[in-house]
Coordinates of C-alpha atoms in Angstrom, one line a residue:
Chain H
M187 CA -33.8 12.3 3.0
S188 CA -31.8 10.7 0.3
K189 CA -33.1 8.4 -2.5
L190 CA -31.1 6.0 -4.6
E191 CA -32.7 4.7 -7.7
L192 CA -31.4 2.0 -10.0
K193 CA -33.3 1.9 -13.2
N194 CA -33.0 -1.1 -15.6
L195 CA -29.4 -1.4 -14.7
V196 CA -27.4 -3.7 -17.0
V197 CA -23.8 -4.3 -16.1
S198 CA -21.0 -6.3 -17.6
V199 CA -17.5 -7.3 -16.7
E200 CA -15.0 -8.4 -19.4
G201 CA -17.8 -8.9 -21.8
N202 CA -20.0 -11.0 -19.5
T203 CA -23.3 -9.5 -18.5
I204 CA -23.7 -9.8 -14.8
L205 CA -26.6 -7.6 -13.9
K206 CA -29.6 -7.9 -16.3
G207 CA -31.9 -5.1 -15.6
I208 CA -32.0 -4.2 -11.9
N209 CA -34.7 -2.0 -10.6
L210 CA -34.4 -0.9 -7.0
T211 CA -35.3 2.2 -5.0
V212 CA -33.8 2.8 -1.6
N213 CA -35.2 5.8 0.4
G214 CA -33.6 7.3 3.4
G215 CA -34.8 5.5 6.5
E216 CA -35.3 2.2 4.7
T217 CA -33.3 -1.0 5.1
H218 CA -33.2 -3.4 2.3
A219 CA -31.7 -6.9 2.4
I220 CA -30.5 -8.6 -0.8
M221 CA -30.1 -12.3 -0.6
G222 CA -29.4 -15.0 -3.2
P223 CA -27.2 -17.9 -4.1
N224 CA -23.5 -17.4 -4.8
G225 CA -22.5 -15.8 -8.1
T226 CA -25.8 -14.0 -8.8
G227 CA -24.4 -10.5 -8.9
K228 CA -25.1 -9.2 -5.4
S229 CA -21.6 -7.9 -4.8
T230 CA -21.4 -6.6 -8.4
L231 CA -24.5 -4.5 -7.6
A232 CA -22.8 -2.9 -4.6
Q233 CA -19.5 -2.3 -6.5
I234 CA -21.2 -0.7 -9.5
V235 CA -23.1 1.7 -7.4
M236 CA -19.8 2.7 -5.8
G237 CA -18.3 3.0 -9.3
H238 CA -15.7 0.2 -9.4
P239 CA -13.9 0.7 -12.7
K240 CA -13.9 -3.0 -13.5
Y241 CA -17.6 -3.0 -14.3
V242 CA -19.2 -1.4 -17.3
I243 CA -22.8 0.0 -17.3
E244 CA -24.2 -1.2 -20.6
S245 CA -27.6 0.5 -20.0
G246 CA -29.8 1.9 -17.3
E247 CA -29.3 4.5 -14.6
I248 CA -28.0 5.0 -11.1
L249 CA -29.6 8.1 -9.6
L250 CA -28.9 9.6 -6.3
D251 CA -31.5 12.2 -5.4
G252 CA -32.3 12.5 -9.0
E253 CA -28.7 13.1 -10.1
L254 CA -27.2 10.6 -12.6
M255 CA -24.2 8.9 -11.1
N256 CA -23.3 6.6 -14.0
D257 CA -20.2 8.6 -15.0
L258 CA -19.3 10.1 -11.7
P259 CA -15.9 9.2 -10.3
V260 CA -15.8 6.9 -7.3
D261 CA -14.6 9.6 -4.9
E262 CA -17.3 12.0 -5.9
R263 CA -20.0 9.3 -5.3
S264 CA -18.5 8.8 -1.9
R265 CA -18.6 12.5 -1.1
K266 CA -22.2 12.7 -2.3
G267 CA -23.1 10.2 0.4
I268 CA -22.7 6.7 -1.0
F269 CA -20.8 4.2 1.2
L270 CA -19.7 0.6 0.5
G271 CA -18.8 -1.6 3.4
M272 CA -16.6 -4.1 1.6
Q273 CA -16.7 -7.9 1.8
S274 CA -12.9 -8.1 1.7
P275 CA -11.4 -4.7 2.7
V276 CA -7.9 -4.4 1.3
E277 CA -4.8 -3.9 3.4
V278 CA -2.8 -0.7 2.9
P279 CA 0.6 -1.1 4.7
G280 CA 2.2 2.0 6.2
V281 CA -1.0 4.0 6.3
T282 CA -2.4 4.3 9.8
N283 CA -6.1 3.7 10.3
F284 CA -6.4 7.1 11.9
D285 CA -4.7 9.0 9.1
F286 CA -6.9 7.3 6.6
V287 CA -10.2 8.0 8.3
K288 CA -9.1 11.5 9.2
S289 CA -8.3 12.2 5.5
A290 CA -11.6 10.7 4.4
V291 CA -13.5 12.9 6.9
S292 CA -11.5 16.0 6.0
V293 CA -12.3 15.8 2.3
R294 CA -16.0 16.0 3.1
L295 CA -15.7 19.3 4.9
P296 CA -16.6 22.5 3.1
K297 CA -13.5 24.3 1.7
D298 CA -13.6 27.0 4.4
Q299 CA -13.6 24.5 7.2
H300 CA -10.9 22.5 8.8
L301 CA -11.2 19.3 10.8
R302 CA -11.0 20.0 14.5
I303 CA -8.5 17.3 15.4
G304 CA -9.2 17.2 19.1
R305 CA -12.9 16.6 18.6
F306 CA -12.3 14.1 15.9
I307 CA -9.9 12.0 18.0
L308 CA -12.7 11.7 20.6
Q309 CA -15.2 10.7 17.9
F310 CA -12.8 8.1 16.6
E311 CA -12.1 6.7 20.0
D312 CA -15.8 6.6 20.9
A313 CA -16.7 4.8 17.7
A314 CA -13.9 2.3 18.2
K315 CA -15.1 1.7 21.8
E316 CA -18.7 1.2 20.7
L317 CA -17.4 -1.5 18.3
S318 CA -15.3 -3.0 21.0
M319 CA -12.1 -2.4 19.0
G320 CA -8.7 -2.3 20.8
S321 CA -7.3 1.0 21.9
G322 CA -4.3 0.7 19.5
L323 CA -6.6 0.7 16.5
S324 CA -5.8 4.2 15.4
H325 CA -2.1 3.5 15.1
R326 CA -2.4 0.2 13.3
F327 CA -1.9 0.2 9.6
L328 CA -5.1 0.1 7.6
N329 CA -6.5 -3.4 7.8
Q330 CA -3.0 -4.9 7.9
G331 CA -2.9 -7.9 10.3
F332 CA -6.6 -7.4 11.2
S333 CA -8.6 -10.5 11.8
G334 CA -11.6 -11.0 9.5
G335 CA -13.9 -9.7 12.3
E336 CA -11.7 -6.6 12.9
K337 CA -11.8 -5.7 9.2
K338 CA -15.6 -5.8 9.2
R339 CA -15.8 -3.8 12.4
N340 CA -13.4 -1.3 10.9
E341 CA -15.7 -0.9 7.9
I342 CA -18.6 0.0 10.3
L343 CA -16.3 2.4 12.2
Q344 CA -15.7 4.2 8.9
M345 CA -19.4 4.3 8.2
K346 CA -20.1 5.8 11.6
L347 CA -17.6 8.6 11.1
L348 CA -18.3 9.3 7.4
K349 CA -22.1 9.4 8.0
P350 CA -23.3 8.3 4.5
S351 CA -26.8 8.8 3.2
I352 CA -26.8 5.5 1.3
A353 CA -24.8 2.5 2.5
F354 CA -24.2 -0.9 1.0
L355 CA -22.9 -3.4 3.4
D356 CA -21.6 -6.4 1.4
E357 CA -21.5 -9.5 3.5
I358 CA -20.5 -7.6 6.5
D359 CA -21.4 -10.6 8.6
S360 CA -18.9 -13.0 7.0
G361 CA -16.0 -13.8 9.3
L362 CA -17.8 -12.5 12.4
D363 CA -18.2 -14.7 15.5
V364 CA -21.4 -14.5 17.5
D365 CA -20.3 -11.6 19.7
A366 CA -18.8 -9.6 16.9
L367 CA -22.0 -10.1 14.9
R368 CA -24.1 -8.8 17.7
I369 CA -21.8 -5.7 18.1
V370 CA -21.9 -4.9 14.4
G371 CA -25.6 -5.5 14.3
E372 CA -26.3 -3.2 17.2
N373 CA -24.0 -0.5 15.9
V374 CA -25.6 -0.6 12.4
T375 CA -29.1 -0.6 13.9
K376 CA -28.2 2.5 16.0
M377 CA -27.3 4.3 12.8
K378 CA -30.7 3.8 11.3
S379 CA -32.3 7.1 10.7
P380 CA -34.4 8.9 8.1
N381 CA -31.1 10.2 6.7
L382 CA -29.7 6.8 6.0
G383 CA -30.9 4.2 3.4
M384 CA -29.2 0.8 3.8
V385 CA -28.7 -2.2 1.6
L386 CA -27.5 -5.3 3.3
I387 CA -26.1 -8.1 1.2
T388 CA -26.0 -11.3 3.0
H389 CA -26.4 -15.1 2.8
Y390 CA -27.7 -15.6 6.3
Q391 CA -30.6 -14.8 8.5
R392 CA -28.4 -14.3 11.5
L393 CA -27.4 -10.7 10.5
L394 CA -31.0 -9.8 9.8
D395 CA -31.8 -11.0 13.4
Y396 CA -29.9 -7.9 14.5
I397 CA -30.6 -5.5 11.7
E398 CA -34.3 -5.7 10.8
P399 CA -34.9 -5.1 7.1
D400 CA -38.0 -3.4 5.7
F401 CA -37.6 -5.1 2.3
V402 CA -36.0 -8.4 1.3
H403 CA -35.0 -9.0 -2.3
I404 CA -33.9 -12.2 -3.8
M405 CA -31.4 -11.9 -6.7
I406 CA -31.0 -14.7 -9.1
R407 CA -29.0 -14.6 -12.4
G408 CA -28.4 -10.9 -12.2
Q409 CA -32.0 -10.0 -11.6
I410 CA -34.2 -9.2 -8.6
V411 CA -36.7 -12.0 -8.9
K412 CA -38.7 -11.6 -5.8
T413 CA -39.3 -8.8 -3.2
G414 CA -41.1 -9.2 0.0
G415 CA -40.8 -8.7 3.8
K416 CA -39.2 -10.6 6.6
E417 CA -41.1 -13.7 5.8
L418 CA -38.8 -14.3 2.9
I419 CA -35.8 -14.5 5.2
T420 CA -37.5 -17.3 7.2
K421 CA -38.4 -19.1 4.0
I422 CA -34.9 -19.0 2.6
D423 CA -33.4 -20.0 6.0
Q424 CA -35.7 -23.0 6.1
D425 CA -35.9 -24.1 2.5
G426 CA -32.9 -22.5 0.7
Y427 CA -33.6 -21.2 -2.8
D428 CA -34.7 -24.4 -4.6
W429 CA -38.4 -23.6 -4.2
L430 CA -37.7 -20.6 -6.5
K431 CA -36.6 -22.9 -9.4
A432 CA -40.2 -24.0 -10.0
E433 CA -41.5 -20.5 -9.7
L434 CA -38.9 -19.2 -12.2
G435 CA -39.1 -22.3 -14.4
V436 CA -35.3 -23.0 -14.2
T437 CA -33.4 -26.1 -13.2
D438 CA -30.2 -24.4 -12.3
F439 CA -29.4 -21.0 -10.8
E440 CA -26.0 -20.9 -12.4
E441 CA -25.9 -20.1 -16.0
K442 CA -24.0 -22.4 -18.2
Q443 CA -21.3 -20.6 -20.1
P444 CA -21.1 -21.7 -23.7
Q445 CA -18.1 -24.0 -24.3
Y446 CA -15.8 -23.4 -27.2
S447 CA -13.2 -25.7 -28.4
L448 CA -10.7 -24.8 -31.1
G449 CA -9.4 -28.1 -32.5
T450 CA -7.6 -28.9 -35.7
C451 CA -10.8 -28.9 -37.8
A452 CA -11.9 -25.6 -36.4
T453 CA -8.4 -24.1 -37.1
N454 CA -8.5 -25.5 -40.6
T455 CA -11.9 -24.1 -41.1
A456 CA -10.8 -20.7 -39.8
V457 CA -7.7 -20.7 -42.0
N458 CA -9.6 -21.8 -45.1
S459 CA -12.3 -19.2 -44.6
V460 CA -9.6 -16.5 -44.3
T461 CA -7.6 -17.7 -47.3
K462 CA -10.6 -18.2 -49.5
Chain R
M33 CA 28.7 24.3 -0.2
S34 CA 27.4 24.5 3.3
F35 CA 24.5 22.4 4.6
P36 CA 21.1 24.0 5.3
D37 CA 20.6 25.2 8.9
Y38 CA 18.1 22.5 9.7
L39 CA 20.8 19.9 9.2
T40 CA 23.6 21.6 11.0
R41 CA 21.3 22.2 14.0
I42 CA 21.0 18.4 14.5
P43 CA 22.5 17.7 18.0
N44 CA 26.0 16.2 17.8
V45 CA 25.9 16.1 14.0
V46 CA 29.2 15.4 12.3
D47 CA 29.9 17.3 9.1
L48 CA 32.5 15.1 7.4
S49 CA 34.0 18.1 5.6
Q50 CA 34.5 20.1 8.8
P51 CA 37.6 19.1 10.9
N52 CA 36.1 20.7 14.0
T53 CA 33.0 18.6 14.0
L54 CA 35.0 15.5 13.2
Q55 CA 36.5 15.7 16.6
I56 CA 33.3 14.3 18.0
V57 CA 34.1 11.0 16.3
P58 CA 36.2 8.8 18.6
K59 CA 38.4 7.4 15.8
V60 CA 38.8 9.1 12.5
Q61 CA 41.4 9.5 9.8
V62 CA 41.3 12.1 7.2
N63 CA 43.6 12.2 4.2
D64 CA 43.5 13.2 0.5
Q65 CA 41.5 10.1 -0.3
G66 CA 38.7 10.9 2.1
V67 CA 37.4 10.2 5.6
H68 CA 37.8 6.9 7.4
V69 CA 35.6 6.6 10.4
T70 CA 35.9 3.7 12.8
I71 CA 33.3 2.9 15.4
P72 CA 35.3 1.2 18.1
R73 CA 32.6 0.7 20.8
S74 CA 28.8 0.2 21.0
T75 CA 26.6 3.3 21.2
K76 CA 23.1 3.8 22.2
Q77 CA 22.5 7.0 20.3
P78 CA 22.9 7.0 16.5
A79 CA 25.8 8.9 15.1
V80 CA 24.7 11.4 12.5
F81 CA 26.9 12.3 9.5
L82 CA 26.5 14.9 6.9
W83 CA 28.3 14.1 3.6
N84 CA 28.6 16.4 0.6
Q85 CA 30.6 16.3 -2.6
K86 CA 33.7 17.8 -1.0
I87 CA 34.5 14.4 0.4
S88 CA 34.9 11.9 -2.4
Q89 CA 35.5 8.8 -0.3
L90 CA 34.0 7.7 3.0
T91 CA 34.8 4.5 4.9
L92 CA 32.7 3.4 7.8
H93 CA 34.3 0.6 9.8
V94 CA 32.6 -1.1 12.7
S95 CA 34.9 -3.0 15.0
E96 CA 34.5 -6.5 16.2
G97 CA 31.5 -7.1 18.4
V98 CA 30.3 -3.5 18.3
A99 CA 26.7 -2.6 17.8
A100 CA 26.1 0.8 16.2
E101 CA 23.5 2.9 14.5
V102 CA 24.4 5.5 11.9
I103 CA 22.4 8.0 10.1
L104 CA 24.1 9.3 7.0
L105 CA 22.7 12.3 5.1
R106 CA 24.3 12.6 1.7
V107 CA 23.3 16.1 0.5
L108 CA 24.8 17.3 -2.8
S109 CA 24.7 20.6 -4.5
G110 CA 26.4 19.7 -7.8
N111 CA 28.0 16.9 -9.8
A112 CA 29.7 14.3 -7.6
K113 CA 31.6 11.1 -8.0
Q114 CA 31.9 9.4 -4.6
S115 CA 32.6 6.0 -3.0
F116 CA 31.4 4.6 0.2
Q117 CA 32.9 1.6 1.9
I118 CA 31.3 -0.2 4.8
Q119 CA 33.3 -2.7 6.7
L120 CA 31.9 -4.8 9.5
D121 CA 34.2 -6.9 11.5
S122 CA 33.2 -10.2 13.0
D123 CA 30.1 -10.1 15.2
A124 CA 29.6 -6.4 14.5
S125 CA 26.2 -5.0 13.8
L126 CA 25.2 -1.8 12.2
S127 CA 21.9 -0.2 11.6
L128 CA 22.5 2.3 8.8
H129 CA 19.9 4.8 7.6
E130 CA 21.0 6.6 4.5
A131 CA 19.1 9.5 2.9
E132 CA 20.4 11.2 -0.2
W133 CA 19.2 14.1 -2.2
N134 CA 20.6 17.1 -4.1
L135 CA 19.7 20.7 -3.9
R136 CA 19.6 21.0 -7.7
A137 CA 19.6 18.6 -10.6
S138 CA 23.1 17.2 -11.2
K139 CA 25.1 14.2 -12.3
T140 CA 26.1 12.0 -9.5
S141 CA 27.6 8.6 -9.1
I142 CA 28.4 6.5 -6.1
Q143 CA 30.1 3.2 -5.5
R144 CA 29.1 1.3 -2.4
R145 CA 31.3 -1.5 -1.2
L146 CA 30.1 -3.5 1.8
T147 CA 32.1 -6.2 3.4
L148 CA 30.8 -8.3 6.2
Q149 CA 32.9 -10.7 8.3
K150 CA 31.7 -13.7 10.4
S151 CA 28.3 -13.2 12.0
A152 CA 28.3 -9.5 11.2
R153 CA 24.9 -8.0 10.6
L154 CA 24.0 -5.0 8.6
E155 CA 20.5 -3.4 8.3
H156 CA 20.6 -0.8 5.6
Q157 CA 17.9 1.6 4.6
L158 CA 18.4 4.0 1.7
L159 CA 16.0 6.8 0.9
S160 CA 16.9 8.3 -2.3
S161 CA 15.5 11.3 -4.2
L162 CA 18.3 12.6 -6.4
E163 CA 17.4 14.9 -9.3
G164 CA 19.3 14.7 -12.6
T165 CA 21.3 11.6 -13.5
S166 CA 22.5 9.3 -10.8
E167 CA 24.4 6.1 -11.1
S168 CA 24.9 3.7 -8.3
D169 CA 27.2 0.7 -8.2
F170 CA 26.6 -1.5 -5.2
F171 CA 28.7 -4.5 -4.2
L172 CA 28.0 -6.6 -1.2
D173 CA 30.7 -9.1 -0.1
L174 CA 29.5 -11.6 2.5
Q175 CA 32.9 -12.9 3.5
G176 CA 32.2 -14.4 6.9
A177 CA 29.9 -17.4 7.8
R178 CA 26.5 -16.3 9.0
A179 CA 27.0 -12.8 7.9
E180 CA 23.6 -11.1 7.3
Y181 CA 22.6 -8.2 5.1
A182 CA 19.1 -6.7 5.0
G183 CA 18.8 -3.8 2.6
E184 CA 15.8 -1.7 1.7
T185 CA 15.8 1.1 -0.9
F186 CA 13.1 3.6 -1.6
L187 CA 13.9 5.7 -4.6
V188 CA 11.7 8.3 -6.1
A189 CA 12.5 10.3 -9.2
S190 CA 10.6 13.0 -11.0
G191 CA 11.0 15.4 -14.0
E192 CA 13.4 13.9 -16.5
S193 CA 15.7 12.3 -13.9
K194 CA 17.4 9.1 -14.7
A195 CA 18.7 6.6 -12.1
F196 CA 20.9 3.6 -13.0
A197 CA 21.8 1.1 -10.4
H198 CA 23.7 -2.1 -10.5
Q199 CA 23.5 -4.2 -7.4
R200 CA 25.7 -7.2 -6.9
L201 CA 25.4 -9.4 -3.9
E202 CA 28.1 -12.1 -3.4
H203 CA 27.9 -14.9 -0.9
H204 CA 31.5 -16.1 -0.2
A205 CA 30.7 -17.8 3.1
K206 CA 28.4 -20.6 4.4
S207 CA 25.0 -19.7 5.9
S208 CA 25.3 -16.1 4.8
V209 CA 22.1 -14.2 4.2
S210 CA 21.1 -11.3 1.9
N211 CA 17.7 -9.9 1.7
I212 CA 17.2 -7.0 -0.6
Q213 CA 14.1 -5.0 -1.3
N214 CA 13.9 -2.1 -3.8
I215 CA 10.9 0.2 -4.1
L216 CA 11.3 2.4 -7.2
V217 CA 8.8 5.1 -8.0
A218 CA 8.9 7.0 -11.3
S219 CA 6.8 10.1 -11.6
E220 CA 6.6 12.4 -14.7
A221 CA 9.2 11.4 -17.3
S222 CA 11.8 9.9 -15.0
D223 CA 13.5 6.7 -16.0
L224 CA 14.8 4.1 -13.5
D225 CA 16.9 1.2 -14.5
Y226 CA 18.0 -1.4 -12.0
S227 CA 19.9 -4.6 -12.3
V228 CA 20.0 -6.8 -9.2
N229 CA 22.3 -9.8 -9.2
G230 CA 22.8 -12.4 -6.4
F231 CA 25.6 -14.9 -6.5
I232 CA 26.0 -18.0 -4.2
E233 CA 29.2 -19.8 -5.1
K234 CA 29.7 -23.5 -4.7
G235 CA 30.1 -24.8 -1.1
M236 CA 28.3 -21.9 0.5
A237 CA 25.6 -24.2 1.9
G238 CA 22.8 -22.9 4.1
S239 CA 23.0 -19.4 2.4
I240 CA 19.9 -17.4 1.7
C241 CA 19.6 -14.9 -1.1
R242 CA 16.3 -13.0 -1.7
Q243 CA 15.5 -10.1 -3.9
Q244 CA 12.2 -8.3 -4.1
N245 CA 11.6 -5.4 -6.5
R246 CA 8.6 -3.2 -6.8
G247 CA 8.4 -0.5 -9.5
V248 CA 5.6 2.0 -9.4
I249 CA 5.0 4.2 -12.4
L250 CA 2.9 7.3 -11.7
S251 CA 2.7 8.8 -15.2
P252 CA 2.5 7.5 -18.8
K253 CA 6.0 9.0 -19.5
G254 CA 7.7 7.4 -16.5
S255 CA 9.5 4.1 -16.8
V256 CA 11.0 1.5 -14.5
R257 CA 13.1 -1.5 -15.6
V258 CA 14.3 -4.1 -13.2
D259 CA 16.4 -7.0 -14.1
P260 CA 16.7 -9.4 -11.2
K261 CA 19.1 -12.4 -11.5
L262 CA 20.3 -15.2 -9.4
Y263 CA 23.5 -17.1 -10.0
I264 CA 23.5 -20.2 -7.8
D265 CA 26.1 -22.8 -7.8
E266 CA 25.1 -24.7 -4.6
Y267 CA 22.1 -27.0 -3.9
D268 CA 21.6 -26.4 -0.2
V269 CA 20.4 -22.8 -0.4
E270 CA 17.3 -20.7 -0.4
A271 CA 17.0 -18.1 -3.1
G272 CA 14.2 -16.2 -4.7
H273 CA 13.8 -13.1 -6.8
G274 CA 11.0 -11.1 -8.3
A275 CA 10.0 -7.8 -9.8
A276 CA 6.6 -6.4 -10.1
I277 CA 6.2 -3.2 -12.0
G278 CA 3.0 -1.3 -12.6
Q279 CA 0.8 1.4 -11.5
I280 CA -0.6 1.7 -8.0
D281 CA -2.6 -1.3 -6.9
E282 CA -6.1 -0.8 -8.3
E283 CA -8.0 -2.3 -5.4
Q284 CA -6.1 -0.2 -2.9
L285 CA -6.9 2.8 -5.0
F286 CA -10.6 1.9 -5.2
Y287 CA -10.8 1.4 -1.5
L288 CA -9.4 4.8 -0.7
L289 CA -11.5 6.5 -3.4
S290 CA -14.6 4.8 -2.1
R291 CA -14.0 6.8 1.1
G292 CA -14.0 10.1 -0.8
L293 CA -10.3 10.7 -1.1
T294 CA -9.4 12.3 -4.4
E295 CA -7.2 10.3 -6.7
D296 CA -4.2 12.4 -6.0
E297 CA -4.7 12.2 -2.2
A298 CA -5.3 8.5 -2.4
K299 CA -2.1 7.9 -4.4
R300 CA -0.2 10.1 -2.0
L301 CA -1.5 8.2 1.0
I302 CA -0.7 4.8 -0.6
L303 CA 2.8 5.8 -1.4
S304 CA 3.3 7.3 2.0
G305 CA 2.7 3.8 3.3
Y306 CA 5.8 2.7 1.4
T307 CA 7.9 5.6 2.8
E308 CA 6.7 5.4 6.4
Q309 CA 9.3 2.9 7.5
F310 CA 12.1 4.9 5.8
L311 CA 11.1 8.2 7.4
A312 CA 10.7 6.9 10.9
P313 CA 14.4 7.1 11.8
Y314 CA 14.5 10.8 11.0
E315 CA 11.6 11.7 13.4
A316 CA 14.0 12.2 16.4
L317 CA 16.2 14.5 14.3
E318 CA 13.3 16.7 13.5
I319 CA 14.0 16.5 9.8
R320 CA 11.4 14.0 9.0
S321 CA 8.9 16.5 7.8
R322 CA 11.5 18.1 5.5
L323 CA 12.2 14.7 4.0
E324 CA 8.6 13.9 3.8
Q325 CA 7.8 17.1 2.0
R326 CA 10.7 16.5 -0.4
I327 CA 9.4 13.0 -1.3
A328 CA 5.8 14.4 -1.6
N329 CA 7.1 17.0 -4.0
R330 CA 8.9 14.4 -6.1
L331 CA 5.7 12.3 -6.2
K332 CA 3.7 15.2 -7.3
G333 CA 6.3 16.1 -9.8
A334 CA 7.1 19.4 -8.2

């Protein structure tokens, strides 16, 4: 059973601190939901756990089964069991979906083992069928020309075949119609097991109607400010997040960035201070 | 120099330097200057030609109203200075897939002269992996109204190879179209230098001239320079050009890495996406895997 621990995680991008001391433990078998207004760092959290090079860990630790992940390359994190279902999966023209997933599954095998292609084709087709994806999926180029819903289902297809131990699903419900949401929800729920810890990042209750979380966290201004159970989802769905302002003693969830203006006087001051 | 067996085994292949295989071609002239092939009637199967440095000039002429497909494999074993003329008569159409490589590093140059008459259409793909120093001088002459040219180049270089190319596309007729796309990949210390120039002269209303250039640099010592230019002397036209040069797209790379692929494997896969469309025509000839391996070796710097 895997365990992901985030300890006092502080993360910045281009000098701006986005995550300000995140503490979170996800055990195998648990499903966590992270909710919160736009721009509070939810996606950053998922990306930094995966190791996106754009983000910088200023302090704190990411531990998977006690092993420090902070400096581990993205691909190694993946092979150790971390998965990120992306909000906007990129298109890779010319690379077929099948070749891509096959390569991803192959690199996970021990060096003395080879992928049994026949069996893998059946697994791929079964997974595609369970997600109600078209039969031509394997020959289509990776995410190219996919609808929003197809892209999200394709993320779940990869998750099914890669069998991660810790999975972040970043707004996997966006762009899905009612039927697609149900299909994704059912497939993800079927994957629940003691060997998989999940973190769902979402804005809406509707995803959580299908995938029941054990813990709900609310993230505001780069911090988890409240943790509870399913009752929090209902509260957010009914009242939004405004009720938290009073609890937190803030008037606005979005932080005001300091404004700088460099006018003539400032320029003169700067020049004078340099020349003095 | 004789061609490797896997090339001479291609069914109905024409070795331009061998008179006996040239007999397959319905209309051909050979002289001191080179080989002049005419395609007088439409064909369903592509004609496959092998071209080495023994033949310095090649002319490919597609007769009026004829639709043809040609696969041209330019395989060199030493220094070469060659010229290639393509002439399309009115209403002719040609799908031309060119692949060029050399068996050892050498100094090569080629002049390509393409002339398209009224309503002629040329789809031209070039897959290039020459080692050493290569120079390419390309001149497209759209002489007839509604003549259309669509050209795609994938060039990969490795080691200390240098490739210089000058592409000139001239619109001398109304409603003529040129679309050109160059994908240039530099691995190791290779150096690629391209200038792409489109000209639409006055009065050639309704013409379209587009250029897209993508340079991918795989190592700190590699370099790609592209200089795209448009010279337009007519208002009623569509024209556009651009060049994007850099490393492999970071988000694509992150996506593939996030699924466990190593950086090398991820880069190879992303670049294979570029080459896929160029390799597809060689599948039926059973030489695709050879070309694929060759490209992969260049990308790895082997």
